[in-house]
GROMACS .gro file of C-alpha atoms in nm:
model
  181
    1UNK     CA    1  -0.022  -0.037   0.014
    2UNK     CA    2   0.109   0.349  -0.047
    3UNK     CA    3  -0.103   0.582   0.235
    4UNK     CA    4   0.069   0.558   0.573
    5UNK     CA    5  -0.288   0.546   0.704
    6UNK     CA    6  -0.660   0.659   0.675
    7UNK     CA    7  -0.888   0.932   0.811
    8UNK     CA    8  -1.232   0.835   0.771
    9UNK     CA    9  -1.499   1.169   0.848
   10UNK     CA   10  -1.757   1.059   1.027
   11UNK     CA   11  -2.083   0.880   0.931
   12UNK     CA   12  -1.951   0.478   1.006
   13UNK     CA   13  -2.291   0.403   1.044
   14UNK     CA   14  -2.627   0.551   0.945
   15UNK     CA   15  -2.862   0.492   1.267
   16UNK     CA   16  -2.542   0.489   1.520
   17UNK     CA   17  -2.665   0.071   1.624
   18UNK     CA   18  -2.416  -0.129   1.707
   19UNK     CA   19  -2.451  -0.358   1.469
   20UNK     CA   20  -2.379  -0.120   1.210
   21UNK     CA   21  -2.036  -0.085   1.433
   22UNK     CA   22  -1.994  -0.450   1.477
   23UNK     CA   23  -1.999  -0.521   1.008
   24UNK     CA   24  -1.824  -0.128   0.991
   25UNK     CA   25  -1.536  -0.298   1.243
   26UNK     CA   26  -1.471  -0.636   1.059
   27UNK     CA   27  -1.429  -0.456   0.704
   28UNK     CA   28  -1.191  -0.165   0.867
   29UNK     CA   29  -0.960  -0.391   1.016
   30UNK     CA   30  -0.840  -0.561   0.668
   31UNK     CA   31  -0.648  -0.250   0.589
   32UNK     CA   32  -0.285  -0.269   0.576
   33UNK     CA   33  -0.245   0.024   0.813
   34UNK     CA   34  -0.392   0.243   1.064
   35UNK     CA   35  -0.715   0.417   1.108
   36UNK     CA   36  -0.808   0.759   1.220
   37UNK     CA   37  -1.179   0.794   1.298
   38UNK     CA   38  -1.391   1.060   1.342
   39UNK     CA   39  -1.807   1.092   1.436
   40UNK     CA   40  -2.021   1.247   1.213
   41UNK     CA   41  -2.420   1.317   1.268
   42UNK     CA   42  -2.526   0.956   1.200
   43UNK     CA   43  -2.296   0.877   1.498
   44UNK     CA   44  -2.357   0.765   1.777
   45UNK     CA   45  -2.095   0.837   1.994
   46UNK     CA   46  -2.145   0.602   2.280
   47UNK     CA   47  -2.252   0.331   2.066
   48UNK     CA   48  -1.871   0.398   1.910
   49UNK     CA   49  -1.667   0.431   2.221
   50UNK     CA   50  -1.829   0.086   2.241
   51UNK     CA   51  -1.698  -0.093   1.953
   52UNK     CA   52  -1.355   0.136   1.993
   53UNK     CA   53  -1.228   0.240   2.287
   54UNK     CA   54  -0.943   0.290   2.215
   55UNK     CA   55  -0.991   0.652   1.986
   56UNK     CA   56  -0.861   0.890   2.110
   57UNK     CA   57  -1.047   1.196   2.279
   58UNK     CA   58  -0.989   1.516   2.450
   59UNK     CA   59  -1.057   1.559   2.794
   60UNK     CA   60  -1.406   1.693   2.767
   61UNK     CA   61  -1.392   1.352   2.611
   62UNK     CA   62  -1.492   1.533   2.254
   63UNK     CA   63  -1.360   1.248   1.961
   64UNK     CA   64  -1.036   1.516   1.887
   65UNK     CA   65  -0.709   1.444   1.852
   66UNK     CA   66  -0.337   1.526   1.661
   67UNK     CA   67  -0.110   1.406   1.531
   68UNK     CA   68   0.212   1.393   1.352
   69UNK     CA   69   0.314   1.211   0.981
   70UNK     CA   70   0.485   1.330   0.715
   71UNK     CA   71   0.591   1.671   0.824
   72UNK     CA   72   0.255   1.770   0.832
   73UNK     CA   73  -0.010   1.832   1.195
   74UNK     CA   74  -0.307   1.631   1.108
   75UNK     CA   75  -0.598   1.776   1.336
   76UNK     CA   76  -0.928   1.542   1.388
   77UNK     CA   77  -1.236   1.801   1.487
   78UNK     CA   78  -1.568   1.659   1.601
   79UNK     CA   79  -1.860   1.865   1.529
   80UNK     CA   80  -2.094   1.620   1.652
   81UNK     CA   81  -2.401   1.796   1.792
   82UNK     CA   82  -2.560   1.548   2.000
   83UNK     CA   83  -2.999   1.549   1.922
   84UNK     CA   84  -2.998   1.726   1.554
   85UNK     CA   85  -2.763   1.625   1.233
   86UNK     CA   86  -2.627   1.994   1.224
   87UNK     CA   87  -2.296   2.014   1.346
   88UNK     CA   88  -2.149   2.197   1.623
   89UNK     CA   89  -1.813   2.368   1.744
   90UNK     CA   90  -1.821   2.443   2.109
   91UNK     CA   91  -1.639   2.699   2.321
   92UNK     CA   92  -1.460   2.372   2.461
   93UNK     CA   93  -1.401   2.217   2.148
   94UNK     CA   94  -1.264   2.598   2.039
   95UNK     CA   95  -1.014   2.612   2.333
   96UNK     CA   96  -0.876   2.246   2.249
   97UNK     CA   97  -0.855   2.363   1.898
   98UNK     CA   98  -0.641   2.672   2.008
   99UNK     CA   99  -0.422   2.474   2.198
  100UNK     CA  100  -0.347   2.221   1.943
  101UNK     CA  101  -0.239   2.554   1.724
  102UNK     CA  102  -0.063   2.689   1.987
  103UNK     CA  103   0.180   2.445   2.044
  104UNK     CA  104   0.267   2.304   1.667
  105UNK     CA  105   0.436   2.510   1.416
  106UNK     CA  106   0.430   2.387   1.044
  107UNK     CA  107   0.188   2.255   0.805
  108UNK     CA  108  -0.126   2.195   0.987
  109UNK     CA  109  -0.403   1.973   0.814
  110UNK     CA  110  -0.761   2.000   0.973
  111UNK     CA  111  -1.062   1.721   0.912
  112UNK     CA  112  -1.332   1.763   0.991
  113UNK     CA  113  -1.683   1.606   0.959
  114UNK     CA  114  -1.961   1.893   0.909
  115UNK     CA  115  -1.836   2.155   0.648
  116UNK     CA  116  -1.803   2.578   0.794
  117UNK     CA  117  -2.004   2.640   0.487
  118UNK     CA  118  -2.289   2.646   0.292
  119UNK     CA  119  -2.212   2.381  -0.030
  120UNK     CA  120  -2.552   2.518  -0.256
  121UNK     CA  121  -2.728   2.238  -0.128
  122UNK     CA  122  -2.983   2.363   0.025
  123UNK     CA  123  -3.096   2.008   0.263
  124UNK     CA  124  -2.739   2.012   0.326
  125UNK     CA  125  -2.679   2.346   0.413
  126UNK     CA  126  -2.937   2.403   0.699
  127UNK     CA  127  -2.705   2.148   0.853
  128UNK     CA  128  -2.334   2.260   0.831
  129UNK     CA  129  -2.138   2.381   1.132
  130UNK     CA  130  -2.409   2.616   1.292
  131UNK     CA  131  -2.079   2.763   1.509
  132UNK     CA  132  -1.900   2.867   1.189
  133UNK     CA  133  -1.766   3.240   1.288
  134UNK     CA  134  -1.704   3.109   1.625
  135UNK     CA  135  -1.457   2.816   1.441
  136UNK     CA  136  -1.296   3.119   1.150
  137UNK     CA  137  -1.192   3.314   1.417
  138UNK     CA  138  -0.960   3.053   1.614
  139UNK     CA  139  -0.799   2.913   1.272
  140UNK     CA  140  -0.762   3.254   1.129
  141UNK     CA  141  -0.451   3.337   1.283
  142UNK     CA  142  -0.329   3.026   1.188
  143UNK     CA  143  -0.415   3.101   0.826
  144UNK     CA  144  -0.113   3.081   0.617
  145UNK     CA  145  -0.034   2.735   0.792
  146UNK     CA  146  -0.347   2.548   0.695
  147UNK     CA  147  -0.289   2.393   0.403
  148UNK     CA  148  -0.674   2.206   0.338
  149UNK     CA  149  -0.921   2.129   0.490
  150UNK     CA  150  -1.091   1.810   0.432
  151UNK     CA  151  -1.417   1.735   0.534
  152UNK     CA  152  -1.703   1.413   0.472
  153UNK     CA  153  -2.087   1.565   0.560
  154UNK     CA  154  -2.186   1.657   0.243
  155UNK     CA  155  -2.128   1.300   0.070
  156UNK     CA  156  -2.015   1.413  -0.301
  157UNK     CA  157  -1.710   1.537  -0.420
  158UNK     CA  158  -1.673   1.936  -0.390
  159UNK     CA  159  -1.367   2.128  -0.379
  160UNK     CA  160  -1.298   2.477  -0.431
  161UNK     CA  161  -1.149   2.758  -0.124
  162UNK     CA  162  -1.290   2.916   0.152
  163UNK     CA  163  -1.189   3.227   0.335
  164UNK     CA  164  -0.832   3.156   0.161
  165UNK     CA  165  -0.838   2.805   0.301
  166UNK     CA  166  -0.811   2.498   0.082
  167UNK     CA  167  -1.075   2.258   0.134
  168UNK     CA  168  -1.222   1.959  -0.036
  169UNK     CA  169  -1.492   1.682   0.073
  170UNK     CA  170  -1.477   1.303  -0.129
  171UNK     CA  171  -1.786   1.178  -0.227
  172UNK     CA  172  -1.950   0.848   0.030
  173UNK     CA  173  -1.874   0.488  -0.013
  174UNK     CA  174  -2.254   0.409  -0.068
  175UNK     CA  175  -2.417   0.695  -0.120
  176UNK     CA  176  -2.437   1.132  -0.237
  177UNK     CA  177  -2.636   1.330  -0.070
  178UNK     CA  178  -2.908   1.391  -0.340
  179UNK     CA  179  -2.785   1.744  -0.602
  180UNK     CA  180  -3.066   1.931  -0.529
  181UNK     CA  181  -2.978   2.305  -0.562
   0.00000   0.00000   0.00000
């Protein structure tokens, strides 16, 4: 394999049920490289934690982590907001991200589930990251070091630039959101 690792940006299941996580875990262990898992709006954090108890979490219990590889700092963010499909990045998570950016130097790659901007698909724009301005205020001072922002949620191939930061979303493996503008 030519990949050092895989990042799954969430939505490992549709309903967040234990059986679905069991099926997912049986398949993902077949990969020959390390796998870093993130939660999305279709995931259930408790059921996820039962199946993947070693998944890194921050001091507040959010499924977030930072690691270094290939000369970059990889920062994986937890944007899940319980009780809704919309995303959130509360003050606790913003403080954690601020520390990660302060403690590092060199290039950064950010990963999150919910995009912090509208993508033009109304159904997805209503459940995007709700704290986008607060999130941006944390990352803005480090913009020159942020090489790319990866996200999921939309399950469609999307590429562009947001406030001077390049971004992309890969297509979903089982379905894509309908392209209805």
